[in-house]
mmCIF file of C-alpha atoms in Angstrom:
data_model
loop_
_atom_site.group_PDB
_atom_site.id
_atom_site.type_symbol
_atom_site.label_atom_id
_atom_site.label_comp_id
_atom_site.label_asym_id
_atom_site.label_seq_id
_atom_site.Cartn_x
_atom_site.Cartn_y
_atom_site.Cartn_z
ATOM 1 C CA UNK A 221 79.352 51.386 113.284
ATOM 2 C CA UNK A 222 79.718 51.258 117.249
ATOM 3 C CA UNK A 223 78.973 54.516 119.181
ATOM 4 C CA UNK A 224 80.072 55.280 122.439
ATOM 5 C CA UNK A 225 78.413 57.886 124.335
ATOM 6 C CA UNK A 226 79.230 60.193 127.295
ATOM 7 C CA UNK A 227 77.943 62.791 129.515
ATOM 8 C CA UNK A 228 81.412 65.314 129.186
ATOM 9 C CA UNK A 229 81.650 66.323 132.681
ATOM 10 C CA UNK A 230 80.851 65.804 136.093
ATOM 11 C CA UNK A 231 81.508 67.690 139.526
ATOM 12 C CA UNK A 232 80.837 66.143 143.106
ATOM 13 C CA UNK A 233 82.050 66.893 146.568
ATOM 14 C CA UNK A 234 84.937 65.079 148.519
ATOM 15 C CA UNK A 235 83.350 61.983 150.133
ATOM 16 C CA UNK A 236 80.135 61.606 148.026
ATOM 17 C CA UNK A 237 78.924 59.217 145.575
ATOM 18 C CA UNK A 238 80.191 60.242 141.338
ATOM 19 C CA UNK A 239 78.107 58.311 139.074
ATOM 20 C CA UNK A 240 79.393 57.953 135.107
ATOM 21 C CA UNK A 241 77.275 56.953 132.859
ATOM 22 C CA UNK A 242 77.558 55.268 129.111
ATOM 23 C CA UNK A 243 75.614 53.958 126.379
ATOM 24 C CA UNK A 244 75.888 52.247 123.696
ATOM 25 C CA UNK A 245 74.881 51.075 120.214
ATOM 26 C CA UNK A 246 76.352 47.510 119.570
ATOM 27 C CA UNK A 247 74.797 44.904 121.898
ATOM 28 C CA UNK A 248 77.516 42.144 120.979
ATOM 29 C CA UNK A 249 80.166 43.574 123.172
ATOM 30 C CA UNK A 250 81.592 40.221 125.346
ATOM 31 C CA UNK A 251 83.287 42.887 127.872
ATOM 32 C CA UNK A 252 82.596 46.222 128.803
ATOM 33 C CA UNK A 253 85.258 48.757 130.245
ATOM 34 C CA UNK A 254 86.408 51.622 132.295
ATOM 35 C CA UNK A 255 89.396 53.109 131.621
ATOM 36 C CA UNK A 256 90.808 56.007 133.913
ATOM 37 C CA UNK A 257 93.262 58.959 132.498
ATOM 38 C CA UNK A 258 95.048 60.989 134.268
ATOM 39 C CA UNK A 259 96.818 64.356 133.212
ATOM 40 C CA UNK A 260 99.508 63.597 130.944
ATOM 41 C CA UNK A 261 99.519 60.549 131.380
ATOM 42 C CA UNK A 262 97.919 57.084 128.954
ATOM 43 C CA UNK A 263 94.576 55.027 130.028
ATOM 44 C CA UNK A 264 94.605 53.034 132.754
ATOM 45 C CA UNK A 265 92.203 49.867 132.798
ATOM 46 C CA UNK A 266 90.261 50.873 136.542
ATOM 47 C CA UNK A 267 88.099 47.661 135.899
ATOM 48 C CA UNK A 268 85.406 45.431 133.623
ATOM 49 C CA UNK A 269 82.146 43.885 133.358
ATOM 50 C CA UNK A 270 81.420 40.692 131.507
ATOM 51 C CA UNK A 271 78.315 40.774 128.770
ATOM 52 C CA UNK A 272 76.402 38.450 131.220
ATOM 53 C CA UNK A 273 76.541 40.371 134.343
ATOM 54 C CA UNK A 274 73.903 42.834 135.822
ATOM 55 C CA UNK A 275 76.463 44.518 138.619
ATOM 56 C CA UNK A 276 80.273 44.356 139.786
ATOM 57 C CA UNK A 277 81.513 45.887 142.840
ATOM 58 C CA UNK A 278 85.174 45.994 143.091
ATOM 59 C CA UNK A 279 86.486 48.091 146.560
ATOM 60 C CA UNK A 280 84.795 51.590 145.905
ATOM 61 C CA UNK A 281 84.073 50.828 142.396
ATOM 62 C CA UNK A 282 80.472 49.250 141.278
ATOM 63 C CA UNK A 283 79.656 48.971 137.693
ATOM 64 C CA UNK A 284 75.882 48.623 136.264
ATOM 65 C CA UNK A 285 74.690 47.068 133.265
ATOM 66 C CA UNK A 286 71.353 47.181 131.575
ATOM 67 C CA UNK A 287 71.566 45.548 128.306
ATOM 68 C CA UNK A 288 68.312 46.118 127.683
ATOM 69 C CA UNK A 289 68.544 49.518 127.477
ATOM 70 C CA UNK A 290 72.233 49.538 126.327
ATOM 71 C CA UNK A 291 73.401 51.787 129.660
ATOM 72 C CA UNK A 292 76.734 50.892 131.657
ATOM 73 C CA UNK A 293 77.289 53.018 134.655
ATOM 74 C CA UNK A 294 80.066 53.493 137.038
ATOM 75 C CA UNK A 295 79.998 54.359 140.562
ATOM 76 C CA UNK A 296 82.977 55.628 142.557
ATOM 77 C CA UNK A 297 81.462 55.472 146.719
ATOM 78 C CA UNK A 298 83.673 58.373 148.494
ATOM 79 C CA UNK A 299 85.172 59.766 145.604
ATOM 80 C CA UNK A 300 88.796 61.483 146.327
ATOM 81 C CA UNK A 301 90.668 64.294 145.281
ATOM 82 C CA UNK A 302 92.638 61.842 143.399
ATOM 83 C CA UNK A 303 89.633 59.771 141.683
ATOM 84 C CA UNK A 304 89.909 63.355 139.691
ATOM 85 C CA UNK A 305 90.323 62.401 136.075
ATOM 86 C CA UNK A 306 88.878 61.147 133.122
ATOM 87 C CA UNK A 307 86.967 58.211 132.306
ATOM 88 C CA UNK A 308 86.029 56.300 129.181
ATOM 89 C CA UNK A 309 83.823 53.987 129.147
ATOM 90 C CA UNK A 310 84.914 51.930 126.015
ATOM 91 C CA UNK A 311 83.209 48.636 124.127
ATOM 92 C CA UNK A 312 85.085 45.843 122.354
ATOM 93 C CA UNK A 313 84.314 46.169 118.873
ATOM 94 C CA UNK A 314 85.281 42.971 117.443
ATOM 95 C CA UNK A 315 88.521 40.951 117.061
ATOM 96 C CA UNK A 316 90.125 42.749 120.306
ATOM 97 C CA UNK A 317 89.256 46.100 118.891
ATOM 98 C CA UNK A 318 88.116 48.641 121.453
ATOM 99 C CA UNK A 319 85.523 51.713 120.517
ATOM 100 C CA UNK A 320 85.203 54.813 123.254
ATOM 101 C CA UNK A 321 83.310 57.150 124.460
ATOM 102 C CA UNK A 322 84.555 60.650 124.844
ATOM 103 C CA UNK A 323 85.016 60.517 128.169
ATOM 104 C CA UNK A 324 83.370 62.153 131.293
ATOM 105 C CA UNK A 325 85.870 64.403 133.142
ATOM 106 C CA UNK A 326 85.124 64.036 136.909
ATOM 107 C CA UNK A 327 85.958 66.950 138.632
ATOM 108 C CA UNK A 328 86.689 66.510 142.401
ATOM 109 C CA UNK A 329 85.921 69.894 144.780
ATOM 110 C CA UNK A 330 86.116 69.989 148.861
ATOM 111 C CA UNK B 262 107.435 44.785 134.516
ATOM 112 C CA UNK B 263 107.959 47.603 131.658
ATOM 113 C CA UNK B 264 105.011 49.243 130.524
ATOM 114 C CA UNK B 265 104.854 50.692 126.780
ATOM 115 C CA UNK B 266 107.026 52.783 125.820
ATOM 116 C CA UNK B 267 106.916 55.949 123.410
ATOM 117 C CA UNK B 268 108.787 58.541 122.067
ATOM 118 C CA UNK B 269 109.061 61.200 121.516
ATOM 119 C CA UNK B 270 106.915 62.145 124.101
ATOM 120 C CA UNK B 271 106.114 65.912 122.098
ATOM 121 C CA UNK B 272 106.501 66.938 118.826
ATOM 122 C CA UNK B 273 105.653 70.660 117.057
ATOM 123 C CA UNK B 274 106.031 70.335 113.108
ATOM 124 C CA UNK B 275 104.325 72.354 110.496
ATOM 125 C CA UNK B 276 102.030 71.284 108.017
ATOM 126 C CA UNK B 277 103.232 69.505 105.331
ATOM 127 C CA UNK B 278 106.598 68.617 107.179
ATOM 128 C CA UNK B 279 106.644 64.456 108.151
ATOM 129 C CA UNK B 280 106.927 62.731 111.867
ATOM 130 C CA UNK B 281 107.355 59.465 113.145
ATOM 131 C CA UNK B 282 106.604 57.764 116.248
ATOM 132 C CA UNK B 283 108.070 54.953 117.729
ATOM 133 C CA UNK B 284 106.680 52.283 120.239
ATOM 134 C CA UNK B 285 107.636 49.135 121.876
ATOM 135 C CA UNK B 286 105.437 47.123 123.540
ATOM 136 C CA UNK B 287 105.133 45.109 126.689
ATOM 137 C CA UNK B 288 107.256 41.832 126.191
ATOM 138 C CA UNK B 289 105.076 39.164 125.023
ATOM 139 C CA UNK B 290 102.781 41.060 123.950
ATOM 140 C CA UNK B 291 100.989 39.785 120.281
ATOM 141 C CA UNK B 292 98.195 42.775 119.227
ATOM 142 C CA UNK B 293 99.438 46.374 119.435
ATOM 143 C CA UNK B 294 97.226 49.128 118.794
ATOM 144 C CA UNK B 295 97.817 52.960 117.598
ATOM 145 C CA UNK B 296 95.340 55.148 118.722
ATOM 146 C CA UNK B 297 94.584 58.946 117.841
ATOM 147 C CA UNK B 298 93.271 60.928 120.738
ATOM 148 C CA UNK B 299 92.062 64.467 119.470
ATOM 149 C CA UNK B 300 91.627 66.867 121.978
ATOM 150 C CA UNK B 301 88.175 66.609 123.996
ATOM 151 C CA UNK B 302 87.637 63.391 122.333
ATOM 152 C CA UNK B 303 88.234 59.644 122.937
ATOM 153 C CA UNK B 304 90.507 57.543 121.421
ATOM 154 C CA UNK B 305 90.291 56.180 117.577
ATOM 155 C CA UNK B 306 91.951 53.242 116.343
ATOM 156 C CA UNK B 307 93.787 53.706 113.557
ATOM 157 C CA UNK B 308 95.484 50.739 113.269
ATOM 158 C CA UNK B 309 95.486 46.621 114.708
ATOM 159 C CA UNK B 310 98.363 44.440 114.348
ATOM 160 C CA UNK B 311 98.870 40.910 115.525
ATOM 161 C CA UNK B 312 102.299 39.797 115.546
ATOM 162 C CA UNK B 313 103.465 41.844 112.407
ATOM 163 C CA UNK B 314 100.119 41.664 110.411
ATOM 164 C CA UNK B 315 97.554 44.209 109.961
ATOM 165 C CA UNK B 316 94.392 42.834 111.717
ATOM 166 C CA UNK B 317 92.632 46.618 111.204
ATOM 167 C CA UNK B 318 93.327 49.270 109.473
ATOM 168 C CA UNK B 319 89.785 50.755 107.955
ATOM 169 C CA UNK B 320 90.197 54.015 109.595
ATOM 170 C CA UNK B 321 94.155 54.925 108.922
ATOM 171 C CA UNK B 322 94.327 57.532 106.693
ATOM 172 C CA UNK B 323 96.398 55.998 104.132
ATOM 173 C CA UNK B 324 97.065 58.792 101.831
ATOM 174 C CA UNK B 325 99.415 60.515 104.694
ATOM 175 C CA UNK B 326 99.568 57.890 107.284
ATOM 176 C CA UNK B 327 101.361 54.860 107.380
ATOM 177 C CA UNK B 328 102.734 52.327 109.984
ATOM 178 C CA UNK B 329 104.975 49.058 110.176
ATOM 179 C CA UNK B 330 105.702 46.352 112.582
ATOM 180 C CA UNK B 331 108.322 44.576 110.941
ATOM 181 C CA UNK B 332 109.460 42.187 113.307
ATOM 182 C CA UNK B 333 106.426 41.547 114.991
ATOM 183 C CA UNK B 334 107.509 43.980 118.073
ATOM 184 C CA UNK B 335 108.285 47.203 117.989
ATOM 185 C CA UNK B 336 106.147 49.696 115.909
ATOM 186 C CA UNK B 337 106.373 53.245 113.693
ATOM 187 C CA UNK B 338 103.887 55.483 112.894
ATOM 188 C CA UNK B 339 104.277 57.974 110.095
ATOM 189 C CA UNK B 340 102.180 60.644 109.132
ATOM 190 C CA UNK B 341 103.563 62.605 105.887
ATOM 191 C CA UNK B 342 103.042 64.907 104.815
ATOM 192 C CA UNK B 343 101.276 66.327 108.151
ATOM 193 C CA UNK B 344 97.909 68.515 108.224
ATOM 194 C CA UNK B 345 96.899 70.972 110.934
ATOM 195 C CA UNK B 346 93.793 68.193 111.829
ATOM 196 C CA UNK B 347 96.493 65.536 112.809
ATOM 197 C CA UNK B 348 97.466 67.540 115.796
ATOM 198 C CA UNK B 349 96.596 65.589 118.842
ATOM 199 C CA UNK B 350 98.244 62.509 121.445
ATOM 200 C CA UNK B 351 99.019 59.118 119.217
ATOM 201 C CA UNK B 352 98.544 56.431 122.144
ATOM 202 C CA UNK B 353 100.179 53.179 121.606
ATOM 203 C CA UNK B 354 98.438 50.029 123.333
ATOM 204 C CA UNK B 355 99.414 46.340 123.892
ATOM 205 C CA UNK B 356 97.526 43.318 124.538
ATOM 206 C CA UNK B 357 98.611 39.259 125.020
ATOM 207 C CA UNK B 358 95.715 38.014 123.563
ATOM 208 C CA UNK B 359 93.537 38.460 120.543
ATOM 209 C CA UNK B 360 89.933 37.524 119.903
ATOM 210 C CA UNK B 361 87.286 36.144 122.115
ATOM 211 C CA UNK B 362 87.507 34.453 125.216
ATOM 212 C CA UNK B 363 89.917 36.816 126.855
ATOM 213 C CA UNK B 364 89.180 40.112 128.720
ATOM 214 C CA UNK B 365 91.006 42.198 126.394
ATOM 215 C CA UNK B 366 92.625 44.675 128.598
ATOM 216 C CA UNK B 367 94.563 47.184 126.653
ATOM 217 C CA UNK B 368 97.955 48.389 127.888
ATOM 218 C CA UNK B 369 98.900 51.985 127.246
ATOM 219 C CA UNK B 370 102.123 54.059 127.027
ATOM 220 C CA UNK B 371 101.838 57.969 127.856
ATOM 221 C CA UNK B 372 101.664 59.109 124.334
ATOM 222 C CA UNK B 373 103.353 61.028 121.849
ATOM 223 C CA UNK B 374 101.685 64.609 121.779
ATOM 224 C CA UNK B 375 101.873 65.900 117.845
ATOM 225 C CA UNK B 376 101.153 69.529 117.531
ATOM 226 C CA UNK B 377 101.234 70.779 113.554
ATOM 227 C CA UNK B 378 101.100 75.055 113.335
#
């Protein structure tokens, strides 16, 4: 079946660049996802890229895919204190169904 | 607009004792989705419905777990008799469309947080 995979965690200074990455198994994924979670809280869509689509930058937020290699990044530019959280990076897996990774808790220090 | 809502938000049982969840969805809203989120892990679907069909249900473990949608909106999930493996958060999601051609976004609630001792 689809696998999802994550680097677990990730620290970066206030005002620097936090890069997330993902791969995956299944190439036939139309969209591709970020979702954000915050303590205590349920996932949050933060944004998606469509199967046919190398890059999209949305604000601070640019997302990379290489299909060839089966790699989706995520790029927060001046990450925050509050951009701490988690973040799956999740795959449709047929018929609406979503598969995720683990998710990469970003850890945000001054 | 009202996001999905859960309940109970937290819920300690022991093992072999039974639990239910309850979830409505956002209005309008065809596919819902239960999801188990073990701690340290990402979400699993257990189980698909569209309107009040199962569209997925391959990894619902159907020997303690069951759910129903009966009127095509609101949903219950049961586990019974519980196990010490099934603690962890049971996320609820909604979506208005189904299949291809959409972007699929997933709506969650905050979860219902099972702990079995």
């Amino acid at each position: 079946g689809e696998d999802v995979e994550q680097s677990l965690f990730l620290s970066v200074r206030e005002g620097d660049s936090s890069v997330i990455n993902c791969t995956y198994t299944d190439s036939s994924s139309t969209y591709l996802y970020w979702y954000k979670q915050e303590p205590g809280a349920g996932l949050q869509l933060l944004t998606y890229i469509f199967s046919n689509m190398d890059m999209k930058q949305d604000q601070r937020l640019t997302v990379l895919l290489n299909k060839k290699d089966k790699h989706l990044s995520l790029r927060i530019a001046d990450t925050q204190t509050g951009d701490s959280a988690i973040y799956f990076c999740a795959v449709s897996g047929g018929y609406n169904k979503l598969i995720f990774g683990a998710g990469t808790r970003l850890a945000v220090h001054p | 607009e009202a996001g999905v809502a859960q309940s109970p938000r937290y819920k300690i049982i022991e093992k072999r004792q039974s639990v239910a969840f309850w979830c409505n969805p956002i209005s309008g809203h065809a596919t819902l989705y239960w999801y188990q989120q073990i701690l340290g892990q990402g979400p699993k679907l257990l189980i698909q419905f569209q309107n009040n069909g199962v569209v997925d249900d391959s990894q619902l473990p159907k020997d303690r777990f069951s759910a129903e949608r009966l009127k095509g909106v609101d949903s219950t999930l049961k586990i019974q008799p519980a196990k010490l493996e099934d603690s962890a958060v049971y996320l609820c999601a909604s979506s208005s469309k189904s299949g291809t051609g959409n972007t699929g976004e997933l709506f969650f609630g905050e979860g219902s947080r099972l702990t079995v001792l």
